[in-house]
Amino acid sequence: MKKSYKNIVFLLLAFSLCSFVVQAQKGDAAKLTAEIQKLNDKMIKAMEEENHDFLASMYVDDVYHMPSYEKMIHGKDKMIERERKNHEAGFKMLSMKFDVVEVIPAGDYAIEIGKYNVSMEIPGMDNPMDDHGKYVTVWERQKDGSLKIKVETWNTDVNPMEMGDAMHGHDKKHEEHKKP
């Protein structure tokens, strides 16, 4: 009987400890999510204000930048050069929204999974282009305690074939249905 009682007490203590650890991890994830949301808000403001220096400061030197429909870029200098060329060509972000779906703490890293909505001016287009999609960002905790982006990738939810039609004001699917 004493052995059964000890086993029950041990199991209750183990369960309590596990519950405490899970609650602590949830609290850490919530704090981390709030910290990342603040950084995302600062990033959006910097994009709207075309503050390229601030944007560059959000990345580690050996960042992996993996935009939709483009080759992977490794290194902050190459990423900045790409952004400079886009800016000079007339690309301009008008509005952006990040919706953080989940943040996964991983030691000195945090994995952010989310959705985005963006409106952009694109050279040669009369109207702004709106896009929505998903992204993954890996944040790295720095020695000073700050978070910087180590890896980022995103892609659109819009099928490129349909996006092209929408950009030109045509929707072939609907036109086919209108034919006699």
PDB file of C-alpha atoms in Angstrom:
ATOM      1  CA  MET A   1       0.000   0.000   0.000  1.00  0.00           C
ATOM      2  CA  LYS A   2       2.822   2.417   0.896  1.00  0.00           C
ATOM      3  CA  LYS A   3       4.501   1.680  -2.440  1.00  0.00           C
ATOM      4  CA  SER A   4       1.281   2.473  -4.359  1.00  0.00           C
ATOM      5  CA  TYR A   5       0.901   5.701  -2.401  1.00  0.00           C
ATOM      6  CA  LYS A   6       4.490   6.713  -3.210  1.00  0.00           C
ATOM      7  CA  ASN A   7       3.930   5.922  -6.897  1.00  0.00           C
ATOM      8  CA  ILE A   8       0.782   8.043  -6.961  1.00  0.00           C
ATOM      9  CA  VAL A   9       2.564  10.949  -5.247  1.00  0.00           C
ATOM     10  CA  PHE A  10       5.493  10.608  -7.659  1.00  0.00           C
ATOM     11  CA  LEU A  11       3.151  10.611 -10.673  1.00  0.00           C
ATOM     12  CA  LEU A  12       1.284  13.656  -9.360  1.00  0.00           C
ATOM     13  CA  LEU A  13       4.554  15.535  -8.818  1.00  0.00           C
ATOM     14  CA  ALA A  14       5.807  14.564 -12.282  1.00  0.00           C
ATOM     15  CA  PHE A  15       2.514  15.665 -13.859  1.00  0.00           C
ATOM     16  CA  SER A  16       2.628  18.973 -11.958  1.00  0.00           C
ATOM     17  CA  LEU A  17       6.204  19.586 -13.092  1.00  0.00           C
ATOM     18  CA  CYS A  18       5.296  18.834 -16.719  1.00  0.00           C
ATOM     19  CA  SER A  19       2.312  21.189 -16.519  1.00  0.00           C
ATOM     20  CA  PHE A  20       4.538  23.911 -15.071  1.00  0.00           C
ATOM     21  CA  VAL A  21       7.098  23.472 -17.869  1.00  0.00           C
ATOM     22  CA  VAL A  22       4.384  23.569 -20.559  1.00  0.00           C
ATOM     23  CA  GLN A  23       2.859  26.730 -19.052  1.00  0.00           C
ATOM     24  CA  ALA A  24       6.304  28.369 -18.868  1.00  0.00           C
ATOM     25  CA  GLN A  25       6.937  27.516 -22.529  1.00  0.00           C
ATOM     26  CA  LYS A  26       3.539  28.967 -23.511  1.00  0.00           C
ATOM     27  CA  GLY A  27       4.415  32.150 -21.627  1.00  0.00           C
ATOM     28  CA  ASP A  28       7.802  32.343 -23.350  1.00  0.00           C
ATOM     29  CA  ALA A  29       6.166  31.806 -26.748  1.00  0.00           C
ATOM     30  CA  ALA A  30       3.614  34.557 -26.031  1.00  0.00           C
ATOM     31  CA  LYS A  31       6.383  37.006 -25.050  1.00  0.00           C
ATOM     32  CA  LEU A  32       8.386  36.045 -28.119  1.00  0.00           C
ATOM     33  CA  THR A  33       5.345  36.473 -30.370  1.00  0.00           C
ATOM     34  CA  ALA A  34       4.730  39.967 -28.958  1.00  0.00           C
ATOM     35  CA  GLU A  35       8.409  40.874 -29.455  1.00  0.00           C
ATOM     36  CA  ILE A  36       8.340  39.667 -33.068  1.00  0.00           C
ATOM     37  CA  GLN A  37       5.056  41.476 -33.790  1.00  0.00           C
ATOM     38  CA  LYS A  38       6.665  44.730 -32.604  1.00  0.00           C
ATOM     39  CA  LEU A  39       9.629  44.094 -34.909  1.00  0.00           C
ATOM     40  CA  ASN A  40       7.247  43.361 -37.801  1.00  0.00           C
ATOM     41  CA  ASP A  41       5.414  46.636 -37.116  1.00  0.00           C
ATOM     42  CA  LYS A  42       8.742  48.517 -37.175  1.00  0.00           C
ATOM     43  CA  MET A  43       9.673  46.766 -40.420  1.00  0.00           C
ATOM     44  CA  ILE A  44       6.388  47.776 -42.066  1.00  0.00           C
ATOM     45  CA  LYS A  45       6.839  51.389 -40.977  1.00  0.00           C
ATOM     46  CA  ALA A  46      10.397  51.402 -42.353  1.00  0.00           C
ATOM     47  CA  MET A  47       9.156  49.962 -45.672  1.00  0.00           C
ATOM     48  CA  GLU A  48       6.438  52.608 -45.944  1.00  0.00           C
ATOM     49  CA  GLU A  49       8.971  55.353 -45.167  1.00  0.00           C
ATOM     50  CA  GLU A  50      11.611  53.756 -47.432  1.00  0.00           C
ATOM     51  CA  ASN A  51      14.051  53.685 -44.506  1.00  0.00           C
ATOM     52  CA  HIS A  52      16.490  51.228 -46.088  1.00  0.00           C
ATOM     53  CA  ASP A  53      19.158  51.675 -43.402  1.00  0.00           C
ATOM     54  CA  PHE A  54      16.765  50.600 -40.651  1.00  0.00           C
ATOM     55  CA  LEU A  55      15.564  47.663 -42.723  1.00  0.00           C
ATOM     56  CA  ALA A  56      19.147  46.504 -43.283  1.00  0.00           C
ATOM     57  CA  SER A  57      19.788  46.670 -39.532  1.00  0.00           C
ATOM     58  CA  MET A  58      17.094  44.031 -38.972  1.00  0.00           C
ATOM     59  CA  TYR A  59      19.134  41.312 -40.713  1.00  0.00           C
ATOM     60  CA  VAL A  60      22.254  39.326 -39.807  1.00  0.00           C
ATOM     61  CA  ASP A  61      25.182  39.680 -42.203  1.00  0.00           C
ATOM     62  CA  ASP A  62      24.821  36.106 -43.497  1.00  0.00           C
ATOM     63  CA  VAL A  63      21.045  36.226 -44.015  1.00  0.00           C
ATOM     64  CA  TYR A  64      19.309  33.830 -46.398  1.00  0.00           C
ATOM     65  CA  HIS A  65      16.724  35.833 -48.374  1.00  0.00           C
ATOM     66  CA  MET A  66      14.398  33.645 -50.465  1.00  0.00           C
ATOM     67  CA  PRO A  67      11.777  35.701 -52.304  1.00  0.00           C
ATOM     68  CA  SER A  68       8.944  34.229 -54.314  1.00  0.00           C
ATOM     69  CA  TYR A  69       9.880  33.468 -57.955  1.00  0.00           C
ATOM     70  CA  GLU A  70      13.541  34.410 -57.494  1.00  0.00           C
ATOM     71  CA  LYS A  71      16.818  32.716 -56.695  1.00  0.00           C
ATOM     72  CA  MET A  72      18.005  32.480 -53.119  1.00  0.00           C
ATOM     73  CA  ILE A  73      20.207  35.368 -51.986  1.00  0.00           C
ATOM     74  CA  HIS A  74      22.851  34.754 -49.310  1.00  0.00           C
ATOM     75  CA  GLY A  75      24.288  37.759 -47.511  1.00  0.00           C
ATOM     76  CA  LYS A  76      22.988  41.126 -46.395  1.00  0.00           C
ATOM     77  CA  ASP A  77      25.018  43.063 -48.989  1.00  0.00           C
ATOM     78  CA  LYS A  78      23.496  41.091 -51.885  1.00  0.00           C
ATOM     79  CA  MET A  79      20.015  41.446 -50.394  1.00  0.00           C
ATOM     80  CA  ILE A  80      20.446  45.219 -50.040  1.00  0.00           C
ATOM     81  CA  GLU A  81      21.661  45.424 -53.652  1.00  0.00           C
ATOM     82  CA  ARG A  82      18.531  43.568 -54.842  1.00  0.00           C
ATOM     83  CA  GLU A  83      16.289  45.910 -52.863  1.00  0.00           C
ATOM     84  CA  ARG A  84      18.147  48.967 -54.190  1.00  0.00           C
ATOM     85  CA  LYS A  85      17.653  47.790 -57.791  1.00  0.00           C
ATOM     86  CA  ASN A  86      13.943  47.172 -57.179  1.00  0.00           C
ATOM     87  CA  HIS A  87      13.578  50.636 -55.661  1.00  0.00           C
ATOM     88  CA  GLU A  88      15.424  52.296 -58.571  1.00  0.00           C
ATOM     89  CA  ALA A  89      13.227  50.384 -61.043  1.00  0.00           C
ATOM     90  CA  GLY A  90      10.133  51.935 -59.449  1.00  0.00           C
ATOM     91  CA  PHE A  91       8.838  49.165 -57.200  1.00  0.00           C
ATOM     92  CA  LYS A  92       7.218  50.656 -54.113  1.00  0.00           C
ATOM     93  CA  MET A  93       5.441  49.031 -51.199  1.00  0.00           C
ATOM     94  CA  LEU A  94       2.265  50.980 -50.411  1.00  0.00           C
ATOM     95  CA  SER A  95       0.935  48.902 -47.539  1.00  0.00           C
ATOM     96  CA  MET A  96       1.829  45.683 -45.785  1.00  0.00           C
ATOM     97  CA  LYS A  97       0.310  43.567 -43.050  1.00  0.00           C
ATOM     98  CA  PHE A  98       1.823  40.564 -41.306  1.00  0.00           C
ATOM     99  CA  ASP A  99      -0.423  38.152 -39.404  1.00  0.00           C
ATOM    100  CA  VAL A 100       1.673  35.983 -37.112  1.00  0.00           C
ATOM    101  CA  VAL A 101       0.135  32.500 -37.076  1.00  0.00           C
ATOM    102  CA  GLU A 102       2.673  30.868 -34.760  1.00  0.00           C
ATOM    103  CA  VAL A 103       6.078  31.477 -33.220  1.00  0.00           C
ATOM    104  CA  ILE A 104       8.113  28.430 -32.286  1.00  0.00           C
ATOM    105  CA  PRO A 105      10.899  29.073 -29.752  1.00  0.00           C
ATOM    106  CA  ALA A 106      14.065  27.128 -30.637  1.00  0.00           C
ATOM    107  CA  GLY A 107      16.909  28.087 -28.302  1.00  0.00           C
ATOM    108  CA  ASP A 108      18.700  31.135 -29.746  1.00  0.00           C
ATOM    109  CA  TYR A 109      16.266  31.102 -32.678  1.00  0.00           C
ATOM    110  CA  ALA A 110      12.579  31.757 -33.147  1.00  0.00           C
ATOM    111  CA  ILE A 111      10.638  30.417 -36.112  1.00  0.00           C
ATOM    112  CA  GLU A 112       7.828  32.711 -37.190  1.00  0.00           C
ATOM    113  CA  ILE A 113       5.073  31.373 -39.431  1.00  0.00           C
ATOM    114  CA  GLY A 114       2.577  33.826 -40.824  1.00  0.00           C
ATOM    115  CA  LYS A 115       0.445  35.299 -43.563  1.00  0.00           C
ATOM    116  CA  TYR A 116       0.890  38.599 -45.372  1.00  0.00           C
ATOM    117  CA  ASN A 117      -1.100  41.103 -47.411  1.00  0.00           C
ATOM    118  CA  VAL A 118       0.717  43.685 -49.485  1.00  0.00           C
ATOM    119  CA  SER A 119      -0.124  46.429 -51.966  1.00  0.00           C
ATOM    120  CA  MET A 120       2.647  47.583 -54.327  1.00  0.00           C
ATOM    121  CA  GLU A 121       3.266  49.996 -57.146  1.00  0.00           C
ATOM    122  CA  ILE A 122       4.932  48.139 -59.989  1.00  0.00           C
ATOM    123  CA  PRO A 123       6.481  49.815 -63.039  1.00  0.00           C
ATOM    124  CA  GLY A 124       4.280  49.537 -66.125  1.00  0.00           C
ATOM    125  CA  MET A 125       1.060  48.950 -64.198  1.00  0.00           C
ATOM    126  CA  ASP A 126      -1.653  51.593 -63.971  1.00  0.00           C
ATOM    127  CA  ASN A 127      -3.013  50.341 -60.642  1.00  0.00           C
ATOM    128  CA  PRO A 128      -1.306  48.999 -57.548  1.00  0.00           C
ATOM    129  CA  MET A 129      -0.983  45.230 -57.313  1.00  0.00           C
ATOM    130  CA  ASP A 130      -2.364  43.520 -54.240  1.00  0.00           C
ATOM    131  CA  ASP A 131      -0.954  40.198 -53.116  1.00  0.00           C
ATOM    132  CA  HIS A 132      -1.423  37.825 -50.214  1.00  0.00           C
ATOM    133  CA  GLY A 133       0.494  34.766 -49.157  1.00  0.00           C
ATOM    134  CA  LYS A 134       2.446  33.061 -46.433  1.00  0.00           C
ATOM    135  CA  TYR A 135       5.933  33.345 -44.998  1.00  0.00           C
ATOM    136  CA  VAL A 136       8.461  31.781 -42.664  1.00  0.00           C
ATOM    137  CA  THR A 137      11.062  33.891 -40.878  1.00  0.00           C
ATOM    138  CA  VAL A 138      13.827  32.530 -38.681  1.00  0.00           C
ATOM    139  CA  TRP A 139      14.940  35.095 -36.125  1.00  0.00           C
ATOM    140  CA  GLU A 140      18.320  34.783 -34.382  1.00  0.00           C
ATOM    141  CA  ARG A 141      18.919  36.118 -30.869  1.00  0.00           C
ATOM    142  CA  GLN A 142      22.018  38.340 -30.861  1.00  0.00           C
ATOM    143  CA  LYS A 143      24.597  38.731 -28.080  1.00  0.00           C
ATOM    144  CA  ASP A 144      23.000  42.071 -27.140  1.00  0.00           C
ATOM    145  CA  GLY A 145      19.607  40.341 -26.711  1.00  0.00           C
ATOM    146  CA  SER A 146      18.033  41.714 -29.896  1.00  0.00           C
ATOM    147  CA  LEU A 147      16.468  39.568 -32.604  1.00  0.00           C
ATOM    148  CA  LYS A 148      17.605  39.770 -36.223  1.00  0.00           C
ATOM    149  CA  ILE A 149      16.418  37.923 -39.293  1.00  0.00           C
ATOM    150  CA  LYS A 150      18.591  34.947 -40.246  1.00  0.00           C
ATOM    151  CA  VAL A 151      16.325  33.341 -42.874  1.00  0.00           C
ATOM    152  CA  GLU A 152      13.200  34.572 -44.629  1.00  0.00           C
ATOM    153  CA  THR A 153      11.082  33.141 -47.361  1.00  0.00           C
ATOM    154  CA  TRP A 154       7.638  33.918 -48.665  1.00  0.00           C
ATOM    155  CA  ASN A 155       5.386  33.069 -51.545  1.00  0.00           C
ATOM    156  CA  THR A 156       2.075  34.163 -52.902  1.00  0.00           C
ATOM    157  CA  ASP A 157      -1.229  32.355 -52.508  1.00  0.00           C
ATOM    158  CA  VAL A 158      -2.207  33.606 -55.970  1.00  0.00           C
ATOM    159  CA  ASN A 159      -1.642  31.313 -58.924  1.00  0.00           C
ATOM    160  CA  PRO A 160       0.738  33.199 -61.256  1.00  0.00           C
ATOM    161  CA  MET A 161      -1.394  32.357 -64.285  1.00  0.00           C
ATOM    162  CA  GLU A 162      -4.442  33.876 -62.609  1.00  0.00           C
ATOM    163  CA  MET A 163      -2.423  36.772 -61.213  1.00  0.00           C
ATOM    164  CA  GLY A 164      -1.350  37.773 -64.719  1.00  0.00           C
ATOM    165  CA  ASP A 165      -4.944  37.860 -65.882  1.00  0.00           C
ATOM    166  CA  ALA A 166      -5.990  39.888 -62.857  1.00  0.00           C
ATOM    167  CA  MET A 167      -3.174  42.370 -63.442  1.00  0.00           C
ATOM    168  CA  HIS A 168      -4.425  43.060 -66.934  1.00  0.00           C
ATOM    169  CA  GLY A 169      -8.082  43.245 -65.944  1.00  0.00           C
ATOM    170  CA  HIS A 170      -9.023  40.001 -67.673  1.00  0.00           C
ATOM    171  CA  ASP A 171     -10.360  36.835 -66.168  1.00  0.00           C
ATOM    172  CA  LYS A 172     -10.358  34.157 -68.852  1.00  0.00           C
ATOM    173  CA  LYS A 173     -12.344  31.746 -66.706  1.00  0.00           C
ATOM    174  CA  HIS A 174     -15.281  34.153 -66.512  1.00  0.00           C
ATOM    175  CA  GLU A 175     -15.017  35.109 -70.197  1.00  0.00           C
ATOM    176  CA  GLU A 176     -15.328  31.450 -71.208  1.00  0.00           C
ATOM    177  CA  HIS A 177     -18.536  31.107 -69.203  1.00  0.00           C
ATOM    178  CA  LYS A 178     -20.063  34.121 -70.968  1.00  0.00           C
ATOM    179  CA  LYS A 179     -19.639  32.618 -74.459  1.00  0.00           C
ATOM    180  CA  PRO A 180     -22.885  31.343 -76.086  1.00  0.00           C
TER     181      PRO A 180
END
